[in-house]
Amino acid sequence: MGEQYLFPMELLNQSINERVIYFQNLTINHKIMQDTMDALLENIFKPAGASIIMVFGPSGVGKTTLKRLVEMKIIEKLMPQLEEDRGMIPVAGIELVSPDLGNFNWKDYYKRALQALKEPLIEHKISFEKMINDEMKKVRISNMNPRTAPEFRESLEKAFNYRKPLAFIVDEAQHFAKMTSGKRIQDQLDSIKSIANITGITHVLIGTYDLINFANLSGQLSRRTVDINFSRYTLEKEDIAHFQRIIYSLQRKLPLADQTNLLEHWEFIYERTVGCVGILKNWLERCLYGVLSEGKECIGITDLEKYALSINKIDKIVSEVLLGESLLMEDEEKRKKIHYMLGLNIQTEKVQNRVTKKVGQRKPKRDLVGEIDGRDI
């Protein structure tokens, strides 16, 4: 029985809520998660001039779990420095909230960032520039403008300098792009880059594939940004094998007395998860609560069908995933366009058309044969 189950057996005697909470708190570290985490940590500890790191992937792939694991790794590695500098915060971060009125609220962002950095007396911040500049006192700046609440912006920059976090991680960062005009979106980019450059703190933006278009608005930002794709499992042979291992591992960790072989239904599971582990785990959490509430001790195909995401929701997720993945693919037409703009095609043609004469090599021509004036030639 110990080989079949990977959970404390006493859980079987616990309440429904305790069993569900146990499963909810489990973290599944799989291949794509580990690869993405390794790439992110490498760029955080060795930024190589990148002030902003963007991590994007499909909804439900496990980005929030990635954030938590990365924060734990950073704290673990910087523990010796924390012993010496008790005021240091090794890593901090927030989850962006979706704006109520459709436009991103910078004042709210500054306040949440200060809270994440344990800044005291946030509501009592003042701007010294405003105090000495009478003209600024009369100006009313919208909360949607990055220049709003300069007292919070100044305090945030100082908090970064005092707390010295290795990175500031922003989850659901695609909400930065929620503005009514392209120019304002460009202002968002410039403001993020400015804070990162002034403070020297690497900013990690984690979000959906919408971040790709966000980053591509600025050539200067693209140069200072590292992109990391947190992908789903595809139907490639190697990915299928990894995905099946994840199903098997989760199945053995479900605190149920009787366990159905979920691998028998892996194709249906893949269909309703699109290869995203986060969607899979949330689905099994719903199944677990459902079967326990019904007094059952196993999850069958009928339970999977009952608690799966609807096909309409999956259709929307698949469309978003394929669109995002298409943005990452090398576009041959764009490559040709870039080659043309750089003049690479012209240079290639010149090289191909240039004829170089080798030493001792005769030029091609017809040789005369026969006799001329009685002489052999």
Short mmCIF file of C-alpha atoms in Angstrom, two decimals:
data_model
loop_
_atom_site.label_atom_id
_atom_site.label_comp_id
_atom_site.label_asym_id
_atom_site.label_seq_id
_atom_site.Cartn_x
_atom_site.Cartn_y
_atom_site.Cartn_z
CA MET A 1 0.00 0.00 0.00
CA GLY A 2 2.92 2.35 0.68
CA GLU A 3 3.99 2.06 -2.96
CA GLN A 4 0.50 2.90 -4.20
CA TYR A 5 -0.24 5.93 -2.03
CA LEU A 6 1.92 9.02 -1.62
CA PHE A 7 0.09 10.70 1.26
CA PRO A 8 -0.12 10.16 5.05
CA MET A 9 -2.58 7.32 5.59
CA GLU A 10 -4.13 9.04 8.62
CA LEU A 11 -5.63 11.56 6.17
CA LEU A 12 -8.23 8.95 5.26
CA ASN A 13 -9.73 9.44 8.72
CA GLN A 14 -9.75 13.25 8.47
CA SER A 15 -12.61 15.53 7.42
CA ILE A 16 -13.40 16.39 3.81
CA ASN A 17 -11.99 19.92 4.16
CA GLU A 18 -8.73 18.69 5.68
CA ARG A 19 -8.22 16.20 2.86
CA VAL A 20 -9.00 18.80 0.20
CA ILE A 21 -6.73 21.41 1.81
CA TYR A 22 -3.90 18.86 1.95
CA PHE A 23 -4.18 18.28 -1.79
CA GLN A 24 -4.53 22.00 -2.55
CA ASN A 25 -1.28 22.74 -0.71
CA LEU A 26 0.72 20.23 -2.74
CA THR A 27 3.20 21.63 -5.25
CA ILE A 28 3.99 19.58 -8.33
CA ASN A 29 7.46 20.33 -9.65
CA HIS A 30 7.54 18.96 -13.20
CA LYS A 31 9.99 19.30 -16.09
CA ILE A 32 8.66 22.49 -17.71
CA MET A 33 8.23 24.12 -14.30
CA GLN A 34 11.81 23.22 -13.34
CA ASP A 35 13.25 24.40 -16.67
CA THR A 36 11.39 27.70 -16.45
CA MET A 37 12.39 28.21 -12.82
CA ASP A 38 16.06 27.49 -13.62
CA ALA A 39 16.03 30.00 -16.49
CA LEU A 40 14.34 32.66 -14.35
CA LEU A 41 16.68 32.21 -11.37
CA GLU A 42 19.73 32.32 -13.65
CA ASN A 43 18.60 35.65 -15.11
CA ILE A 44 17.74 37.06 -11.67
CA PHE A 45 21.13 36.20 -10.15
CA LYS A 46 23.01 37.05 -13.36
CA PRO A 47 20.85 39.67 -15.07
CA ALA A 48 23.56 40.56 -17.66
CA GLY A 49 22.15 44.04 -18.20
CA ALA A 50 18.48 43.00 -18.29
CA SER A 51 16.46 45.27 -16.01
CA ILE A 52 13.18 43.53 -16.83
CA ILE A 53 12.45 39.80 -17.16
CA MET A 54 9.16 38.80 -18.75
CA VAL A 55 7.70 35.34 -18.11
CA PHE A 56 4.63 34.56 -20.17
CA GLY A 57 2.50 31.49 -20.70
CA PRO A 58 -1.07 30.24 -21.05
CA SER A 59 -3.69 30.70 -18.36
CA GLY A 60 -3.55 27.80 -15.90
CA VAL A 61 0.01 26.75 -16.70
CA GLY A 62 1.16 27.38 -13.11
CA LYS A 63 2.63 30.89 -13.17
CA THR A 64 1.54 31.77 -9.62
CA THR A 65 3.13 28.56 -8.34
CA LEU A 66 6.30 29.48 -10.23
CA LYS A 67 6.37 32.86 -8.46
CA ARG A 68 6.09 31.20 -5.05
CA LEU A 69 8.81 28.63 -5.78
CA VAL A 70 11.21 31.28 -7.13
CA GLU A 71 10.69 33.45 -4.05
CA MET A 72 11.46 30.48 -1.80
CA LYS A 73 14.67 29.69 -3.74
CA ILE A 74 15.87 33.30 -3.56
CA ILE A 75 15.25 33.53 0.20
CA GLU A 76 17.02 30.22 0.72
CA LYS A 77 20.07 31.32 -1.26
CA LEU A 78 20.31 34.75 0.40
CA MET A 79 19.88 33.48 3.95
CA PRO A 80 23.53 34.27 4.93
CA GLN A 81 23.05 37.91 3.83
CA LEU A 82 19.81 38.12 5.80
CA GLU A 83 21.70 37.18 8.95
CA GLU A 84 24.02 40.15 8.42
CA ASP A 85 21.43 42.67 7.18
CA ARG A 86 18.15 42.26 9.08
CA GLY A 87 16.55 45.14 7.17
CA MET A 88 16.98 43.43 3.82
CA ILE A 89 14.02 41.91 1.98
CA PRO A 90 15.53 39.38 -0.45
CA VAL A 91 12.56 39.32 -2.82
CA ALA A 92 9.20 41.05 -2.91
CA GLY A 93 6.24 41.09 -5.22
CA ILE A 94 2.57 41.71 -5.78
CA GLU A 95 -0.30 40.42 -7.87
CA LEU A 96 -1.79 43.12 -10.08
CA VAL A 97 -5.53 43.56 -9.80
CA SER A 98 -7.61 44.06 -12.91
CA PRO A 99 -8.52 47.77 -13.17
CA ASP A 100 -12.15 48.55 -12.35
CA LEU A 101 -12.58 51.29 -14.96
CA GLY A 102 -10.53 49.70 -17.72
CA ASN A 103 -7.42 51.82 -17.09
CA PHE A 104 -4.47 50.76 -14.95
CA ASN A 105 -4.25 52.64 -11.63
CA TRP A 106 -0.66 53.65 -10.83
CA LYS A 107 -1.46 55.12 -7.42
CA ASP A 108 -2.88 51.78 -6.33
CA TYR A 109 0.18 50.01 -7.76
CA TYR A 110 2.62 52.20 -5.81
CA LYS A 111 0.72 51.62 -2.56
CA ARG A 112 0.60 47.85 -3.02
CA ALA A 113 4.31 47.76 -3.88
CA LEU A 114 5.13 49.74 -0.72
CA GLN A 115 3.05 47.31 1.33
CA ALA A 116 4.99 44.39 -0.18
CA LEU A 117 8.22 46.10 0.92
CA LYS A 118 6.85 46.48 4.49
CA GLU A 119 6.95 50.27 4.23
CA PRO A 120 5.38 51.99 7.28
CA LEU A 121 2.98 54.96 7.29
CA ILE A 122 2.14 54.67 3.60
CA GLU A 123 -0.81 57.07 3.83
CA HIS A 124 1.42 59.80 5.30
CA LYS A 125 3.94 60.06 2.45
CA ILE A 126 4.75 63.52 1.09
CA SER A 127 6.51 64.76 -2.03
CA PHE A 128 9.30 67.23 -1.26
CA GLU A 129 9.22 68.40 -4.89
CA LYS A 130 5.57 69.32 -4.49
CA MET A 131 6.31 71.16 -1.24
CA ILE A 132 8.87 73.46 -2.85
CA ASN A 133 7.18 73.80 -6.26
CA ASP A 134 4.03 75.95 -6.08
CA GLU A 135 3.06 75.14 -9.66
CA MET A 136 2.96 71.41 -8.96
CA LYS A 137 0.54 71.95 -6.07
CA LYS A 138 -2.07 73.22 -8.54
CA VAL A 139 -1.72 70.32 -10.99
CA ARG A 140 -4.22 67.46 -10.74
CA ILE A 141 -2.83 64.29 -12.31
CA SER A 142 -5.02 61.27 -13.03
CA ASN A 143 -4.36 58.05 -11.11
CA MET A 144 -3.98 56.34 -14.50
CA ASN A 145 -0.89 58.43 -15.27
CA PRO A 146 2.50 57.09 -14.04
CA ARG A 147 3.29 60.64 -12.80
CA THR A 148 0.44 60.50 -10.30
CA ALA A 149 1.19 60.51 -6.57
CA PRO A 150 4.90 61.45 -6.79
CA GLU A 151 5.16 61.00 -3.03
CA PHE A 152 4.44 57.28 -3.46
CA ARG A 153 6.81 56.98 -6.41
CA GLU A 154 9.64 58.62 -4.44
CA SER A 155 8.92 56.45 -1.41
CA LEU A 156 8.94 53.32 -3.57
CA GLU A 157 12.33 54.18 -5.05
CA LYS A 158 13.74 54.80 -1.56
CA ALA A 159 12.20 51.59 -0.23
CA PHE A 160 13.88 49.62 -3.01
CA ASN A 161 17.22 51.21 -2.10
CA TYR A 162 16.83 50.50 1.63
CA ARG A 163 15.36 47.00 1.39
CA LYS A 164 17.68 45.89 -1.43
CA PRO A 165 15.52 43.09 -2.89
CA LEU A 166 17.22 40.99 -5.52
CA ALA A 167 14.04 41.10 -7.60
CA PHE A 168 10.54 42.53 -7.55
CA ILE A 169 8.05 40.05 -9.02
CA VAL A 170 4.74 41.21 -10.48
CA ASP A 171 2.14 38.49 -11.13
CA GLU A 172 -0.74 39.03 -13.61
CA ALA A 173 1.44 41.70 -15.22
CA GLN A 174 -0.68 41.77 -18.39
CA HIS A 175 -2.92 44.23 -16.53
CA PHE A 176 -0.21 46.87 -17.09
CA ALA A 177 -1.37 46.98 -20.72
CA LYS A 178 -4.97 47.86 -19.87
CA MET A 179 -5.07 51.41 -21.16
CA THR A 180 -7.33 53.19 -23.62
CA SER A 181 -4.60 54.39 -25.99
CA GLY A 182 -1.36 53.12 -27.45
CA LYS A 183 0.57 56.16 -26.22
CA ARG A 184 -0.50 55.48 -22.65
CA ILE A 185 0.62 51.87 -22.96
CA GLN A 186 4.00 53.19 -24.10
CA ASP A 187 4.05 55.39 -20.97
CA GLN A 188 3.47 52.26 -18.87
CA LEU A 189 6.54 50.63 -20.38
CA ASP A 190 8.70 53.70 -19.89
CA SER A 191 7.65 54.04 -16.25
CA ILE A 192 8.43 50.40 -15.41
CA LYS A 193 11.79 50.66 -17.14
CA SER A 194 12.54 53.93 -15.33
CA ILE A 195 11.87 52.48 -11.87
CA ALA A 196 13.96 49.39 -12.65
CA ASN A 197 16.88 51.46 -13.97
CA ILE A 198 16.87 54.11 -11.22
CA THR A 199 16.72 51.58 -8.39
CA GLY A 200 18.83 48.87 -10.02
CA ILE A 201 16.22 46.29 -8.99
CA THR A 202 15.38 43.60 -11.53
CA HIS A 203 11.64 43.58 -12.24
CA VAL A 204 10.06 40.23 -13.15
CA LEU A 205 6.75 40.53 -14.98
CA ILE A 206 4.73 37.30 -15.04
CA GLY A 207 1.58 37.07 -17.12
CA THR A 208 -0.26 35.73 -20.12
CA TYR A 209 0.88 35.91 -23.73
CA ASP A 210 -0.52 39.47 -23.85
CA LEU A 211 2.85 40.48 -22.38
CA ILE A 212 4.50 39.72 -25.74
CA ASN A 213 2.71 42.58 -27.50
CA PHE A 214 3.30 44.77 -24.45
CA ALA A 215 7.08 44.30 -24.71
CA ASN A 216 7.22 44.70 -28.48
CA LEU A 217 5.88 48.26 -28.32
CA SER A 218 9.34 49.58 -27.49
CA GLY A 219 12.57 48.64 -29.23
CA GLN A 220 14.60 50.08 -26.36
CA LEU A 221 12.67 48.02 -23.82
CA SER A 222 13.03 44.88 -25.94
CA ARG A 223 16.80 45.35 -25.82
CA ARG A 224 16.77 45.50 -22.02
CA THR A 225 14.31 42.65 -21.55
CA VAL A 226 14.74 38.89 -21.23
CA ASP A 227 11.79 36.82 -22.41
CA ILE A 228 11.03 33.40 -20.90
CA ASN A 229 8.26 31.22 -22.29
CA PHE A 230 6.49 29.11 -19.64
CA SER A 231 4.93 26.69 -22.10
CA ARG A 232 2.29 23.99 -21.79
CA TYR A 233 2.81 20.31 -22.61
CA THR A 234 2.20 19.65 -26.30
CA LEU A 235 1.38 16.40 -28.09
CA GLU A 236 5.02 15.75 -28.92
CA LYS A 237 6.07 12.27 -27.85
CA GLU A 238 8.38 13.46 -25.05
CA ASP A 239 5.80 15.93 -23.73
CA ILE A 240 3.09 13.25 -23.65
CA ALA A 241 5.34 11.03 -21.52
CA HIS A 242 5.99 13.87 -19.04
CA PHE A 243 2.29 14.78 -18.90
CA GLN A 244 1.32 11.18 -18.19
CA ARG A 245 3.86 11.03 -15.35
CA ILE A 246 2.26 14.14 -13.84
CA ILE A 247 -1.20 12.54 -14.00
CA TYR A 248 0.14 9.40 -12.33
CA SER A 249 1.94 11.39 -9.63
CA LEU A 250 -1.14 13.48 -8.80
CA GLN A 251 -3.32 10.38 -8.78
CA ARG A 252 -1.13 8.75 -6.12
CA LYS A 253 -1.27 11.91 -3.98
CA LEU A 254 -5.06 12.14 -3.96
CA PRO A 255 -6.12 11.25 -0.37
CA LEU A 256 -8.63 8.60 -1.45
CA ALA A 257 -8.90 4.98 -0.27
CA ASP A 258 -9.60 3.64 -3.77
CA GLN A 259 -7.91 5.09 -6.82
CA THR A 260 -8.98 4.68 -10.41
CA ASN A 261 -6.25 4.55 -13.03
CA LEU A 262 -6.60 8.07 -14.44
CA LEU A 263 -4.02 7.27 -17.11
CA GLU A 264 -6.73 5.32 -18.92
CA HIS A 265 -8.39 8.66 -19.61
CA TRP A 266 -5.27 10.74 -20.33
CA GLU A 267 -6.51 11.89 -23.74
CA PHE A 268 -9.71 13.30 -22.24
CA ILE A 269 -7.64 14.86 -19.45
CA TYR A 270 -5.34 16.46 -22.02
CA GLU A 271 -8.33 17.76 -23.99
CA ARG A 272 -9.77 19.53 -20.95
CA THR A 273 -6.45 20.90 -19.69
CA VAL A 274 -4.74 21.80 -22.99
CA GLY A 275 -1.57 20.40 -21.42
CA CYS A 276 -1.59 22.93 -18.54
CA VAL A 277 -0.70 21.44 -15.15
CA GLY A 278 -2.40 24.23 -13.19
CA ILE A 279 -5.73 23.50 -14.87
CA LEU A 280 -5.24 19.78 -14.20
CA LYS A 281 -4.59 20.25 -10.48
CA ASN A 282 -7.55 22.59 -9.99
CA TRP A 283 -9.74 20.10 -11.83
CA LEU A 284 -8.66 17.24 -9.56
CA GLU A 285 -9.31 19.44 -6.51
CA ARG A 286 -12.90 19.89 -7.67
CA CYS A 287 -13.20 16.15 -8.33
CA LEU A 288 -11.79 15.32 -4.89
CA TYR A 289 -14.23 17.57 -3.07
CA GLY A 290 -17.09 16.30 -5.22
CA VAL A 291 -16.55 12.57 -4.67
CA LEU A 292 -15.87 12.99 -0.95
CA SER A 293 -19.07 15.01 -0.59
CA GLU A 294 -20.93 12.14 -2.25
CA GLY A 295 -19.36 9.61 0.13
CA LYS A 296 -17.18 8.01 -2.56
CA GLU A 297 -13.48 7.11 -2.31
CA CYS A 298 -12.42 7.14 -5.96
CA ILE A 299 -12.53 9.38 -9.03
CA GLY A 300 -14.00 7.83 -12.16
CA ILE A 301 -14.55 9.03 -15.70
CA THR A 302 -18.05 10.28 -14.81
CA ASP A 303 -16.53 12.47 -12.08
CA LEU A 304 -13.91 13.79 -14.49
CA GLU A 305 -16.62 14.70 -16.99
CA LYS A 306 -18.79 16.28 -14.30
CA TYR A 307 -16.12 18.63 -12.93
CA ALA A 308 -14.19 19.37 -16.14
CA LEU A 309 -14.12 22.82 -17.69
CA SER A 310 -16.85 23.20 -20.30
CA ILE A 311 -15.92 22.74 -23.94
CA ASN A 312 -16.74 26.42 -24.57
CA LYS A 313 -14.19 27.50 -21.97
CA ILE A 314 -11.61 25.11 -23.42
CA ASP A 315 -12.29 26.51 -26.89
CA LYS A 316 -11.49 30.02 -25.64
CA ILE A 317 -8.35 28.84 -23.83
CA VAL A 318 -7.10 26.94 -26.90
CA SER A 319 -7.65 29.99 -29.12
CA GLU A 320 -5.68 32.22 -26.73
CA VAL A 321 -2.89 29.65 -26.39
CA LEU A 322 -2.47 29.13 -30.14
CA LEU A 323 -2.49 32.88 -30.76
CA GLY A 324 0.16 33.41 -28.09
CA GLU A 325 2.33 30.56 -29.34
CA SER A 326 2.11 31.91 -32.89
CA LEU A 327 3.62 35.20 -31.68
CA LEU A 328 6.70 33.31 -30.51
CA MET A 329 7.26 31.44 -33.76
CA GLU A 330 9.94 32.63 -36.15
CA ASP A 331 8.14 34.40 -38.98
CA GLU A 332 10.00 33.76 -42.25
CA GLU A 333 8.38 36.78 -43.92
CA LYS A 334 9.59 39.03 -41.09
CA ARG A 335 13.10 37.60 -41.44
CA LYS A 336 13.09 38.37 -45.17
CA LYS A 337 11.84 41.88 -44.44
CA ILE A 338 14.61 42.45 -41.86
CA HIS A 339 17.23 41.09 -44.27
CA TYR A 340 15.96 43.48 -46.94
CA MET A 341 15.98 46.49 -44.57
CA LEU A 342 19.53 45.65 -43.42
CA GLY A 343 20.72 45.07 -46.97
CA LEU A 344 21.74 41.48 -46.27
CA ASN A 345 20.12 40.16 -49.45
CA ILE A 346 22.00 42.69 -51.58
CA GLN A 347 25.30 41.78 -49.96
CA THR A 348 24.62 38.07 -50.50
CA GLU A 349 23.89 38.63 -54.17
CA LYS A 350 27.11 40.63 -54.57
CA VAL A 351 29.12 37.84 -52.99
CA GLN A 352 27.48 35.20 -55.16
CA ASN A 353 27.99 37.23 -58.35
CA ARG A 354 31.58 38.09 -57.61
CA VAL A 355 33.97 35.83 -59.60
CA THR A 356 37.36 35.28 -58.04
CA LYS A 357 40.26 34.14 -60.21
CA LYS A 358 42.48 31.47 -58.75
CA VAL A 359 46.23 31.34 -59.42
CA GLY A 360 47.03 28.97 -62.30
CA GLN A 361 43.39 28.64 -63.37
CA ARG A 362 42.75 29.38 -67.05
CA LYS A 363 39.80 31.42 -68.21
CA PRO A 364 37.17 29.37 -70.05
CA LYS A 365 37.63 29.64 -73.88
CA ARG A 366 37.72 27.45 -76.98
CA ASP A 367 41.08 25.98 -77.94
CA LEU A 368 42.00 25.97 -81.63
CA VAL A 369 42.70 22.59 -83.23
CA GLY A 370 44.14 21.60 -86.64
CA GLU A 371 46.77 23.48 -88.75
CA ILE A 372 47.38 27.14 -89.51
CA ASP A 373 49.87 27.95 -92.30
CA GLY A 374 51.09 24.36 -92.28
CA ARG A 375 51.91 24.43 -88.59
CA ASP A 376 50.40 22.13 -85.99
CA ILE A 377 48.55 23.88 -83.23
#
